[in-house]
Each structure stands twice: as C-alpha cells, then as structure tokens.
CSV table of C-alpha atoms in Angstrom, one decimal:
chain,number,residue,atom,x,y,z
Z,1,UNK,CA,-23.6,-53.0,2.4
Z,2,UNK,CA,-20.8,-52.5,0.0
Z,3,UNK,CA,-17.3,-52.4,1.3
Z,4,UNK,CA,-14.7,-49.4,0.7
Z,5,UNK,CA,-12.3,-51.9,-0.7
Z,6,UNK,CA,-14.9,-53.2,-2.9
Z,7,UNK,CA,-16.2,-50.0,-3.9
Z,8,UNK,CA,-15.7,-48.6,-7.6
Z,9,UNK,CA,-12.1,-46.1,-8.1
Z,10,UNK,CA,-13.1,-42.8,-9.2
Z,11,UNK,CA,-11.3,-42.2,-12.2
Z,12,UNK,CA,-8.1,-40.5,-12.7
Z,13,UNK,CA,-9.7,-37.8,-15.3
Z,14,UNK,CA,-12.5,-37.0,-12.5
Z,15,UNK,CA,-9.7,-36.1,-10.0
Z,16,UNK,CA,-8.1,-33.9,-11.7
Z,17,UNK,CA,-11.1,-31.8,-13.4
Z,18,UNK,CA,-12.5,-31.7,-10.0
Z,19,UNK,CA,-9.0,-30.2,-8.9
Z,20,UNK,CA,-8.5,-28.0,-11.7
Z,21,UNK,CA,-12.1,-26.8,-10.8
Z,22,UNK,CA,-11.3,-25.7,-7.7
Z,23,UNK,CA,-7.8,-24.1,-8.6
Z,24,UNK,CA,-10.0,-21.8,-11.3
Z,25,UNK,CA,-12.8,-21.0,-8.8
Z,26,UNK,CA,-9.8,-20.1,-6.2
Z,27,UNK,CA,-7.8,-18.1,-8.6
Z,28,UNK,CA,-11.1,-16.6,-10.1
Z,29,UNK,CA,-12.4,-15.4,-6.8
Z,30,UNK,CA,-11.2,-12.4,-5.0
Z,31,UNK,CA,-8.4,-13.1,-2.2
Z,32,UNK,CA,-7.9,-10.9,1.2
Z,33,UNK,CA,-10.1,-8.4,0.5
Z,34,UNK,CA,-9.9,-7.1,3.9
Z,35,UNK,CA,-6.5,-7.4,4.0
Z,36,UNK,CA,-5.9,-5.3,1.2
Z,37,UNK,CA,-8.4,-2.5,2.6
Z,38,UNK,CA,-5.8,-2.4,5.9
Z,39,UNK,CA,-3.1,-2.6,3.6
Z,40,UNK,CA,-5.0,0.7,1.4
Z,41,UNK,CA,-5.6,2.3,4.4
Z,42,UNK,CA,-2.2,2.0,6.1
Z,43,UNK,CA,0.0,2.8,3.3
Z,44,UNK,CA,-2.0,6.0,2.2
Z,45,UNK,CA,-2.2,6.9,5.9
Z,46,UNK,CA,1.8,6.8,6.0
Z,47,UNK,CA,2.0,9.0,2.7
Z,48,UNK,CA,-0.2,11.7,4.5
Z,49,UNK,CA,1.6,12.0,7.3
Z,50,UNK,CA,5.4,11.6,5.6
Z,51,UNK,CA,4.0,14.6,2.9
Z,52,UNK,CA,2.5,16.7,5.7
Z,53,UNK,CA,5.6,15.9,8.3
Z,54,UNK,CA,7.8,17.1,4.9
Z,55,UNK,CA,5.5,20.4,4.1
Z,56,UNK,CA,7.5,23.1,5.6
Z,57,UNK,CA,10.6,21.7,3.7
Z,58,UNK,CA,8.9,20.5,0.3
Z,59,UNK,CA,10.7,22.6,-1.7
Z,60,UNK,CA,14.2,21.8,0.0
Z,61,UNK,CA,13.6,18.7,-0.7
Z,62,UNK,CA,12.2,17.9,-4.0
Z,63,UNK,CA,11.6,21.2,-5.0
Z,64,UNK,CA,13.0,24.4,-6.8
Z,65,UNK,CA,15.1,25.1,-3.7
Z,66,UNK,CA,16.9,21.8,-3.5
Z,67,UNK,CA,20.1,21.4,-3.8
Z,68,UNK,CA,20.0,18.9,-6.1
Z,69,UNK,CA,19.4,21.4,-9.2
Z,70,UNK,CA,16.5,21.1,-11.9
Z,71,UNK,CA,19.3,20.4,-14.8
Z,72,UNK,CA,20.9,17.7,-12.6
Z,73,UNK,CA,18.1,16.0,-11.5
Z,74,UNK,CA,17.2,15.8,-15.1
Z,75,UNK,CA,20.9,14.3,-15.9
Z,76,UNK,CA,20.3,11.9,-12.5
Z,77,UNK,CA,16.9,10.6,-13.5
Z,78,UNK,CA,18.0,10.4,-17.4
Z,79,UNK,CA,21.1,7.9,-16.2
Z,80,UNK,CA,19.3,5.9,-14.4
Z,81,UNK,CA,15.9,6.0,-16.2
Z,82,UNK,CA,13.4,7.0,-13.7
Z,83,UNK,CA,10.1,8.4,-14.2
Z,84,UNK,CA,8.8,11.9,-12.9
Z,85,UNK,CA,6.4,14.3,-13.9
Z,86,UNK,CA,9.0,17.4,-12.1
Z,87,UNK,CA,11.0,16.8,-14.6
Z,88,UNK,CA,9.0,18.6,-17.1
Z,89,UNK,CA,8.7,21.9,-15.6
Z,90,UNK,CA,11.2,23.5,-12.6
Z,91,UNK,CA,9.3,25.8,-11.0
Z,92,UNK,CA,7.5,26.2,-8.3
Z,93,UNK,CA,4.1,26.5,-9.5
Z,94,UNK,CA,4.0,23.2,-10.9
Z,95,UNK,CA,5.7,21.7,-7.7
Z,96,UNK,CA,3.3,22.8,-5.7
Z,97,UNK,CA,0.5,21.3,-8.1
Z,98,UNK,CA,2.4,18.0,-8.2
Z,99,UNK,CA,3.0,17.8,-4.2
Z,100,UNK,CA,-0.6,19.0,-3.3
Z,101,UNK,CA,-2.7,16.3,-6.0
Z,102,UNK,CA,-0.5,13.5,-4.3
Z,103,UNK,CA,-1.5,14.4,-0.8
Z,104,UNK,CA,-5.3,14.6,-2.0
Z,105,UNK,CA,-4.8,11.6,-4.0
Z,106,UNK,CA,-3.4,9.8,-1.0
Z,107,UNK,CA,-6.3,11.3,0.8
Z,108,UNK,CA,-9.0,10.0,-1.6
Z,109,UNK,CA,-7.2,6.4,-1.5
Z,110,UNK,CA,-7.6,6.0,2.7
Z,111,UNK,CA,-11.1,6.7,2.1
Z,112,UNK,CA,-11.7,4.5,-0.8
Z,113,UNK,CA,-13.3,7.3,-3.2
Z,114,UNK,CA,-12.4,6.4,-6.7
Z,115,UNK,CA,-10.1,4.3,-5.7
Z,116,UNK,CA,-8.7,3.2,-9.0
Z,117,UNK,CA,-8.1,6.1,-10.3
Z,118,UNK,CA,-6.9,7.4,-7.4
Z,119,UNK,CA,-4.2,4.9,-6.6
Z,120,UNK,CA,-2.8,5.4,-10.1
Z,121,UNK,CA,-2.9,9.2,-9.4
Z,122,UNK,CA,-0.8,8.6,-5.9
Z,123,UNK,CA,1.4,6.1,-7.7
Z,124,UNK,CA,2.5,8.7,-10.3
Z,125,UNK,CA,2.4,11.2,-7.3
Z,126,UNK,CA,5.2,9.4,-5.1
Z,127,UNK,CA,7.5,8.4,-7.8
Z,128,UNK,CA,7.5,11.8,-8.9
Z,129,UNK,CA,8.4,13.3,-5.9
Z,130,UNK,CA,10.9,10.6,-4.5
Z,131,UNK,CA,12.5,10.5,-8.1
Z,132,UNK,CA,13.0,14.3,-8.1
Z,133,UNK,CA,15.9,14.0,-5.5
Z,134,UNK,CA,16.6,10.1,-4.2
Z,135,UNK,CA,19.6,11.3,-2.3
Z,136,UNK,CA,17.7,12.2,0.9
Z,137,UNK,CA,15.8,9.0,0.5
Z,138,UNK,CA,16.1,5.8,2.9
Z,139,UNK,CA,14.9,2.4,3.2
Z,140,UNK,CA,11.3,3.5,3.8
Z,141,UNK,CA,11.3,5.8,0.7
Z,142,UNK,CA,12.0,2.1,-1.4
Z,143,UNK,CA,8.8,0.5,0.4
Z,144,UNK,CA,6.9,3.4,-0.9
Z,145,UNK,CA,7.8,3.6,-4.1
Z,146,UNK,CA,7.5,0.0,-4.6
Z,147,UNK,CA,4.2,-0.4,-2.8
Z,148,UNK,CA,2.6,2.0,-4.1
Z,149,UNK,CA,3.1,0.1,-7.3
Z,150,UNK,CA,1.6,-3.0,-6.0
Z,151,UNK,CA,-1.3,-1.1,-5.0
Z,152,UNK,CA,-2.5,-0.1,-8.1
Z,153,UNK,CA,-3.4,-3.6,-9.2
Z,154,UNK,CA,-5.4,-5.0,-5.9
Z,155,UNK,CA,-9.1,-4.2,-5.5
Z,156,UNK,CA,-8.2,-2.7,-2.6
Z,157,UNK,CA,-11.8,-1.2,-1.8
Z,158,UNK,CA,-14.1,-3.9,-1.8
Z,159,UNK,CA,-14.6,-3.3,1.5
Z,160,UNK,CA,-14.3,-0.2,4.0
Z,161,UNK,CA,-14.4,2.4,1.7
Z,162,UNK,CA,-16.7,4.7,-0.1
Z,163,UNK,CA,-16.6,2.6,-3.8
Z,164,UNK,CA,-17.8,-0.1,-1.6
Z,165,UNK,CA,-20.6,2.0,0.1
Z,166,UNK,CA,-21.7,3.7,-3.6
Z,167,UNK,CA,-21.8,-0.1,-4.7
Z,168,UNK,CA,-24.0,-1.1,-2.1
Z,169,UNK,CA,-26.3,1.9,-2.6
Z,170,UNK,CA,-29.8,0.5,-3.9
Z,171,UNK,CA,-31.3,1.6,-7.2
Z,172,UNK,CA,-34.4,3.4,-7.6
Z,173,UNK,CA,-37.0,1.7,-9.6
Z,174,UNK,CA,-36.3,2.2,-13.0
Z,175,UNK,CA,-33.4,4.6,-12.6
Z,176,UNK,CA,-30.1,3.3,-14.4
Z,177,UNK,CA,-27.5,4.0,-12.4
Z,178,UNK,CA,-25.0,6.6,-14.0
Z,179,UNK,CA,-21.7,7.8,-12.8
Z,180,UNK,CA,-21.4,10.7,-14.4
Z,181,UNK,CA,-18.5,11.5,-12.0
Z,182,UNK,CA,-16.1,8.6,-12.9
Z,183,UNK,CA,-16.7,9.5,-16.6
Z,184,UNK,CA,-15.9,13.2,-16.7
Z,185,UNK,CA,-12.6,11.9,-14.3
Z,186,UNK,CA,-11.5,9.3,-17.0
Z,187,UNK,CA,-12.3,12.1,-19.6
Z,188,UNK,CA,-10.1,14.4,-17.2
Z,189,UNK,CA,-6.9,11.8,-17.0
Z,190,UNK,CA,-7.2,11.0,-20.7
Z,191,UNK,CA,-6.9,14.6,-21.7
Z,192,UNK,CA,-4.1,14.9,-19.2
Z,193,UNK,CA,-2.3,12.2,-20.5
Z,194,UNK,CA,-2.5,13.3,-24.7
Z,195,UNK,CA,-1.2,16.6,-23.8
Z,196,UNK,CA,1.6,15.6,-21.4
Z,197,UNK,CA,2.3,12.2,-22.7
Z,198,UNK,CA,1.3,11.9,-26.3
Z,199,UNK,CA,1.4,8.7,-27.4
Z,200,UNK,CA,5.4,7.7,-26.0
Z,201,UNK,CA,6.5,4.2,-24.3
Z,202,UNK,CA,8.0,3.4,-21.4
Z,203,UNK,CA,5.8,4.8,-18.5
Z,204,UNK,CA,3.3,6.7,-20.4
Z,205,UNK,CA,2.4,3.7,-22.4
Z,206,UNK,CA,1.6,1.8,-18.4
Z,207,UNK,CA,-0.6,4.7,-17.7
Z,208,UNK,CA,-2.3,4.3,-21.1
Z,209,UNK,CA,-2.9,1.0,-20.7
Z,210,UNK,CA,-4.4,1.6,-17.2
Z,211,UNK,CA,-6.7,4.3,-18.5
Z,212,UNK,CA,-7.9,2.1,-21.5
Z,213,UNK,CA,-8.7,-1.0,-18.7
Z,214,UNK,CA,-10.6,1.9,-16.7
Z,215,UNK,CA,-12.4,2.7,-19.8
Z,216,UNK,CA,-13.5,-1.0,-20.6
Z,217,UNK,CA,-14.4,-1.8,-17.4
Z,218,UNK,CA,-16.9,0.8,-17.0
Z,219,UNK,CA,-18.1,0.4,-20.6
Z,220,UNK,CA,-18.6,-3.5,-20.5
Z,221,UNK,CA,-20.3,-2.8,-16.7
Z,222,UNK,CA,-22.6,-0.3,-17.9
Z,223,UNK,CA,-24.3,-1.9,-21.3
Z,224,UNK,CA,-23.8,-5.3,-20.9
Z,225,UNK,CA,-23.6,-6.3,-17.1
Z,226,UNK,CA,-24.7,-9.8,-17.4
Z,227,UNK,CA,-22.4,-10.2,-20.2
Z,228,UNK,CA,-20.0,-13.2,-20.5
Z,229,UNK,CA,-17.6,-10.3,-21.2
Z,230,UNK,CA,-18.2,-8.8,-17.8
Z,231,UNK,CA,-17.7,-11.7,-15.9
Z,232,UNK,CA,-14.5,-12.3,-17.9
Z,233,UNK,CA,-13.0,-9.2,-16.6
Z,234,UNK,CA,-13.9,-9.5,-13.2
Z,235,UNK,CA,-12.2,-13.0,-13.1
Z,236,UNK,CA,-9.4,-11.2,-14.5
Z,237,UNK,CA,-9.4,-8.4,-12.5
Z,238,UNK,CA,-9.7,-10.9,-9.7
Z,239,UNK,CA,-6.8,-12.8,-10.6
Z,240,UNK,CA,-4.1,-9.8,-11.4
Z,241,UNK,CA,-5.5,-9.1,-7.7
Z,242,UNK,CA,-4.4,-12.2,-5.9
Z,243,UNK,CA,-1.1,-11.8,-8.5
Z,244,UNK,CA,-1.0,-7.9,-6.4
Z,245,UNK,CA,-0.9,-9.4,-2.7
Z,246,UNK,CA,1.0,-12.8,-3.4
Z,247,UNK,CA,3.9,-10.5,-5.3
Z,248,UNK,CA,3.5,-7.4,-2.3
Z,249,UNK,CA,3.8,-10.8,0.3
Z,250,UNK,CA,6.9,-12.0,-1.3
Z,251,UNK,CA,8.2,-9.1,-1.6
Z,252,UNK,CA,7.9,-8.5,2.5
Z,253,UNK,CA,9.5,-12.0,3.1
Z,254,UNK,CA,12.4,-10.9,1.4
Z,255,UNK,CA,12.9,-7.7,2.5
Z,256,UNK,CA,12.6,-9.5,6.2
Z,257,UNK,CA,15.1,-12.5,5.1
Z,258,UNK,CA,17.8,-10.3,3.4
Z,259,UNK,CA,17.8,-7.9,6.6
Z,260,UNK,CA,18.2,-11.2,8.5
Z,261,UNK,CA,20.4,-12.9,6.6
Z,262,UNK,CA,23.0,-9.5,6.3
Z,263,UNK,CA,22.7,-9.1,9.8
Z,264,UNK,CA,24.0,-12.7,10.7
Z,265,UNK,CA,27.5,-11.8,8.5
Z,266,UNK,CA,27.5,-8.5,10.7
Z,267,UNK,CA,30.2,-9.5,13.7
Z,268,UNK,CA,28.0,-6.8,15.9
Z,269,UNK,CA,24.9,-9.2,15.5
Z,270,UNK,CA,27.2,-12.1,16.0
Z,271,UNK,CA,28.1,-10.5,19.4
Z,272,UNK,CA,24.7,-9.2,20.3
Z,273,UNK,CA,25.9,-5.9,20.5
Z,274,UNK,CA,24.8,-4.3,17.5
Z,275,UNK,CA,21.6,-2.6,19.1
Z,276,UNK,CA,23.5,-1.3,21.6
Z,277,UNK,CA,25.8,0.9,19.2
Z,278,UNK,CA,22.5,1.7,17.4
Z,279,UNK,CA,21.3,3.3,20.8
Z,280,UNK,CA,24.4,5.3,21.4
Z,281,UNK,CA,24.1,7.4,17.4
Z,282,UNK,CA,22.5,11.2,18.2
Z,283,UNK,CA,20.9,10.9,15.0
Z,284,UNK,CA,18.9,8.0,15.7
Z,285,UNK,CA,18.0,8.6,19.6
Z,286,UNK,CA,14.8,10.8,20.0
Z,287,UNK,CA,14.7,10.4,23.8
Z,288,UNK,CA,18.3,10.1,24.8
Z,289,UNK,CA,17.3,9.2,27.9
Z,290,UNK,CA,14.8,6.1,26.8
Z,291,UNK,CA,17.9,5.0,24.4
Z,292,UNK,CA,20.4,5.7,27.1
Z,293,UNK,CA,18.1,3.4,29.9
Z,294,UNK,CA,18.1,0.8,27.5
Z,295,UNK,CA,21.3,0.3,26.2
Z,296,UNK,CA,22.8,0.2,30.1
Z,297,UNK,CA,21.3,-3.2,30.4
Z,298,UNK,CA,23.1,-5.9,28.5
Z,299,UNK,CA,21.7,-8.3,29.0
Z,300,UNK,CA,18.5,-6.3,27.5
Z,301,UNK,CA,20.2,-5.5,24.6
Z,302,UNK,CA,22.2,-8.9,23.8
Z,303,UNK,CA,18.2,-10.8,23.6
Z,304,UNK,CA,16.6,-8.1,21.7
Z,305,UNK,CA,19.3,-8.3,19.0
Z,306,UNK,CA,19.5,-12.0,19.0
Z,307,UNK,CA,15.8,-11.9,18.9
Z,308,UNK,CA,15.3,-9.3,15.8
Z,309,UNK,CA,17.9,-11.6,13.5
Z,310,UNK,CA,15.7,-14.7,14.4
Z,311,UNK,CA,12.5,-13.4,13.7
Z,312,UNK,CA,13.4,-12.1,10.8
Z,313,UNK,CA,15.2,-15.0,9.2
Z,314,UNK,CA,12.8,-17.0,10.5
Z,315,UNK,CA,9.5,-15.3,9.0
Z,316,UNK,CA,8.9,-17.0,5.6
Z,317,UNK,CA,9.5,-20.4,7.2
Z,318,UNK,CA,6.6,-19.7,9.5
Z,319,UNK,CA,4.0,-18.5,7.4
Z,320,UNK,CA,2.7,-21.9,6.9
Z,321,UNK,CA,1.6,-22.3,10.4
Z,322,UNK,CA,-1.1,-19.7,10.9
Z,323,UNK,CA,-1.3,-19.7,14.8
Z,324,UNK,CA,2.7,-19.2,14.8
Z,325,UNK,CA,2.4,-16.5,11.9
Z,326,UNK,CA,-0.6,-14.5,13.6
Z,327,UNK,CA,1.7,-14.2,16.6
Z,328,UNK,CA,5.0,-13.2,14.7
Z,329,UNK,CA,3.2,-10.9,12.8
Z,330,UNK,CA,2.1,-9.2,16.2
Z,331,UNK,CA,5.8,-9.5,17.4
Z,332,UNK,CA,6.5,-8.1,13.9
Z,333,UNK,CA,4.5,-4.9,14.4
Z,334,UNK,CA,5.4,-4.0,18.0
Z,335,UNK,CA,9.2,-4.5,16.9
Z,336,UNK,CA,8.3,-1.9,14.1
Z,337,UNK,CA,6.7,0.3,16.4
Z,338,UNK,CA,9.3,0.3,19.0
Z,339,UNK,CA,11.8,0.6,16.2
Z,340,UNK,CA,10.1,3.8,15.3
Z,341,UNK,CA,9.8,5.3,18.9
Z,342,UNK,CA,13.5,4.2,19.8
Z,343,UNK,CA,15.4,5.2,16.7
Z,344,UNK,CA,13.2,8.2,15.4
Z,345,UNK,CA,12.4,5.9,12.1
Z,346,UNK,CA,8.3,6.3,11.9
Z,347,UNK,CA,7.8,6.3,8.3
Z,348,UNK,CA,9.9,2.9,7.3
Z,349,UNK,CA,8.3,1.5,10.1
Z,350,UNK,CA,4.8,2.5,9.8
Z,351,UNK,CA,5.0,1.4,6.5
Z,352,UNK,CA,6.6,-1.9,7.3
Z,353,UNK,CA,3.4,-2.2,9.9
Z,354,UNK,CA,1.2,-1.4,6.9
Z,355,UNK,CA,3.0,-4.5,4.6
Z,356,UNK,CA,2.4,-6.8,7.2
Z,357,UNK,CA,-1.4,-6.1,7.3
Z,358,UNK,CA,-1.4,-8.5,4.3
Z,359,UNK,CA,-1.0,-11.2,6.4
Z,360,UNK,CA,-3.2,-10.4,9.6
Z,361,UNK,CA,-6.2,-13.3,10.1
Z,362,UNK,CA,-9.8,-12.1,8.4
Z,363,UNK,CA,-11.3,-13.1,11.5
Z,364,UNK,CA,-9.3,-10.5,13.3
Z,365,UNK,CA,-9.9,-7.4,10.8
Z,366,UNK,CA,-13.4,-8.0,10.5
Z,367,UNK,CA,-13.6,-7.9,14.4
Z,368,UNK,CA,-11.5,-4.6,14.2
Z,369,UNK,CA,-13.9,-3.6,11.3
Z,370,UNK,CA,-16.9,-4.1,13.3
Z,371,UNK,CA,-15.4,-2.4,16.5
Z,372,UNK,CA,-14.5,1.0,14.4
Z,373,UNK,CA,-18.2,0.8,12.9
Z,374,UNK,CA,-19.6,0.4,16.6
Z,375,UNK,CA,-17.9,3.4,17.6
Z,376,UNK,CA,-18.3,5.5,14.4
Z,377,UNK,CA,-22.3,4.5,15.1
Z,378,UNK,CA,-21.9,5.7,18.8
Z,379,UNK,CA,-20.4,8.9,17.7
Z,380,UNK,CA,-23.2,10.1,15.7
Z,381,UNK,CA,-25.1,9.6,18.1
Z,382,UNK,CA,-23.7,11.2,20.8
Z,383,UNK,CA,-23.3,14.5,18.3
Z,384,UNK,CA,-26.6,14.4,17.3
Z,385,UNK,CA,-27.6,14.2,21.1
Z,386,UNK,CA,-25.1,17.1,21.6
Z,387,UNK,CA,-26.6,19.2,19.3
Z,388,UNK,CA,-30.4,18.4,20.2
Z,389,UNK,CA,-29.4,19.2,23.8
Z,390,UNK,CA,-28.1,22.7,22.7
Z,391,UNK,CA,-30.6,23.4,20.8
C-alpha cells in the first residue's frame, strides 16, 4: 500500500479550479431562499399595518391636508433630491390612488403574487409617501425606505408564496404554458412609465431598467427555456440575489453597531441609567403603570441597559458562531418586541424583527413552514366539516 507521504501532490492549478469551481457554483446558486420569504413576508406585513394604523390620518400626513404644503414639499424634496410620485399632482384624488396601490401592492407582496412587479410597485409606493413629508418620520421610517429597496432585488418568493405555487403547477399535455396576466401587467407598468416618466434619468431611468429585465426574463423563459441564455440570467439573477441579502445583512450589523457604539459615549449608558429615563417620558410609556413597575427596580434597569449596549456592539462579532448567533438573534427579537410594548415603538421594531429574519437557521423556518402548512391543512378541514355538518 502506498504511503500518504509517498503519494503524488495534487497540483497547484487543480486546487485552485476546483476552488474557483465551488465559489461559482456557490455564487451561482440561490442563497436563503427561506430567509428572504420571512424577510418578504415580515416587511410587507409591517407596511400593512403602519398604512392601515396611519389611514384615518393619511391626508394629515402625507397628504393635501398636511402641513407641510404641496409647493414646499416640492422645494424640500427638490433640495435634497428625493424621489415621489406626489409630487406630480397635489390633490387628493391622486393621493388616494397613490396611498391605496401601496397598501395592495404591499398586500400582493406578503402573498407572493407577482412578486416582482409588485415589490417594485411597493418600493415606488413607500418612498413616495415617506418622501412627501419626512418630518414626521423616525428611525423605522429609514429601515423602510431602505428595505424596501433591497427587496426589490432578492427572489424573495421562491418559496411560500403564490409565484412559487403557479411555478409548481403541472402542465397539461401539450398545453404551453402562457401568462397572459404577467404580460398585460408589464404592458400596464410600461404604459405607466412613457406617460409619467418619458424617457428622463435618475429614478425613472432604475424603473426602466427594471421593467426592461422583467421583459427579458419572461421573453428568454418563454421561447428559449433551455437556452444557454436562460440559464445565464438565472445565475445572474441568482447572484444580484445573494448581492440583495449580504448588502440588507450588513446593513443590520451596522445599524446594530452604530446604536451600540453611540450609546457607549452616552454618560446615561455609561451609568446604566439611561432606560430608566426612557421609562419615565409620557410620549414613549403606553402602560404607565408597566413602565412605572419597571423603572422602580434598579437593579432591573441598570442589567437591561448594560445588556442592550453589549448585544448590540457585540452582534457582528458573533455571527460567525451559528449556535451563539441563533440565540442572539432570539435575544434580538424579544428585545425588539419588548421595545415595542414598553415604549409604544411597534413599527421600527417590527421591522427590526423582520431584518433579523435574514439570519434565522433554515432548519428552523422550514420547521415553522411546515407547522403553518399543518394548520392551514387542518383548517380546511375543519371548515369543510363545518359546512357538511350544516348542511
């Protein structure tokens, strides 16, 4: 038998194909899937219930009734060079349109129905809206507005949603399979975009280029499926993907170590007092009572605010551990939920909840996956037993 020491070197050039094979078949392939369907599914769950919350006082806020006028939002949003479709018109009419097709965008992108369309629909949507008056926004209107940016560029319904479902549907024997919906949509946003957009830069040309991708994507899968062209697109679909989560990861680390790292130069922090001043301000206690129980015990107070600065300092440095990260990230989320209870914040923190999705295990979302479709399943049945027995 021939020893290892005697055995013949691989060579150098074999090493690093084989290597640079792997990096292309991991940068090729699709990344997280399910953890960009929980982060889909939370982030256009928090837009529903921020827009609906905001309903009765829409038009305060970002429409023809807010005090930030029509001619000065337009002198606002030309200084700093944001982007919103209210600028064109201020009235209400076309508030209303605007503010409605972003709830049922956000709608259509928790279920997963035309998702990519969708998500570029609810981007436009939310910057709209928060760019129409960004002085009653706060540090959950920024996650939005960025996230929602993010989102457009994951293929964020390759599982649990209804592309998903539509994808798996089985062809009938010699029946091409048409989607006569999709195309009259692009048509629609096409149309949409000559007339309001012409053919300007800046954001109109981003959506254009979107809409031409669309287009391509569903020419090249429809006549030439086993193309070398198709499979090029969906490695580099795939790849501004895993681009997508790795940029909306980073961007959660720093969001987390900048908090952190301001709060240690805060002398409050430094004193572990800080949550207790936080408890005592009427605009951010809900329950006075819960706020007022908790900030009588110091020593209660002093570990909780030491704590929050260490996690969050602390959280990129332990992402490279998974057993540590799973159970920071569940520390994470209940800090965010109590944070929303305590201090009336739900929407920053809901959506904080919904960024950290990107980094729960697969094992554990496919186990909550597989728990929801259990109970969906029972459901039906039960109804269907319901109605039998009536009947």
């Amino acid at each position: 038998m021939t020893s290892r020491a005697n055995a013949p070197a691989r060579p150098r050039g074999g090493r690093v194909r084989t290597g640079a094979a792997r990096l292309g078949h991991v940068i090729r392939t699709t990344r997280a899937p399910h953890q960009a369907a929980a982060f889909r599914i939370g982030l256009s769950l928090v837009i529903v219930a921020f827009l609906c919350r905001e309903w009765p006082k829409r038009r305060v806020l970002y429409g023809d009734r807010s005090p930030l006028s029509y001619d000065m939002a337009l002198e606002l949003g030309r200084l700093d060079g944001t982007f919103s479709v209210l600028q064109w018109s201020g009235g209400r009419i076309w508030f209303e349109i605007v503010y409605s097709l972003t709830i049922a965008s956000a709608f259509a992108v928790l279920v997963g129905w035309r998702t990519r369309t969708m998500s570029v629909i609810l981007m436009v949507g939310v910057l709209s809206l928060e760019n129409r008056n960004p002085l009653v926004g706060d540090g959950g209107d920024n996650v939005l507005r960025i996230m929602v940016i993010y989102l457009v560029f994951t293929r964020c319904a390759q599982v649990w949603s209804l592309d998903a479902r539509r994808a798996r549907t089985p062809l009938r024997e010699g029946s091409p399979r048409t989607d006569r919906t999709g195309v009259a949509l692009w048509t629609a946003t096409g149309l949409f975009l000559l007339l309001a957009f012409g053919w300007d830069t800046g954001w109109p040309l981003v959506l254009w280029t979107l809409w031409a991708a669309q287009g391509l994507w569903f020419a090249v899968g429809h006549w030439f499926p086993e193309s070398e062209a198709r499979a090029l697109l969906d490695a580099g679909a795939s790849m501004l993907h895993n681009t997508a989560m790795l940029t909306i990861a980073a961007q959660v680390c720093l969001i987390y170590a900048t908090s952190g790292w301001y709060k240690v130069q805060g002398s409050r922090w430094e004193q572990g007092s800080a949550l207790h001043y936080a408890l005592n301000l009427e605009y951010f206690a809900p329950w006075p009572w819960l706020s007022a129980l908790l900030a009588g015990n110091a020593v209660l107070v002093l570990l909780l605010s030491y704590g929050t600065v260490m996690l969050q300092v602390a959280f990129p440095f332990t992402l490279v551990n998974r057993k540590v990260k799973s159970v920071l990230i569940a520390v994470m989320m209940l800090e965010h939920l109590g944070i929303a209870v305590l201090l009336g914040i739900p929407f920053f923190s809901l959506a904080m909840v919904a960024c950290d999705a990107v980094f729960l295990p697969t094992g554990f979302l496919t186990a909550v996956g597989a728990c929801w479709k259990n109970v969906v399943v029972l459901t039906r049945r039960t109804s269907r037993s319901a109605v039998r027995t009536w009947a």
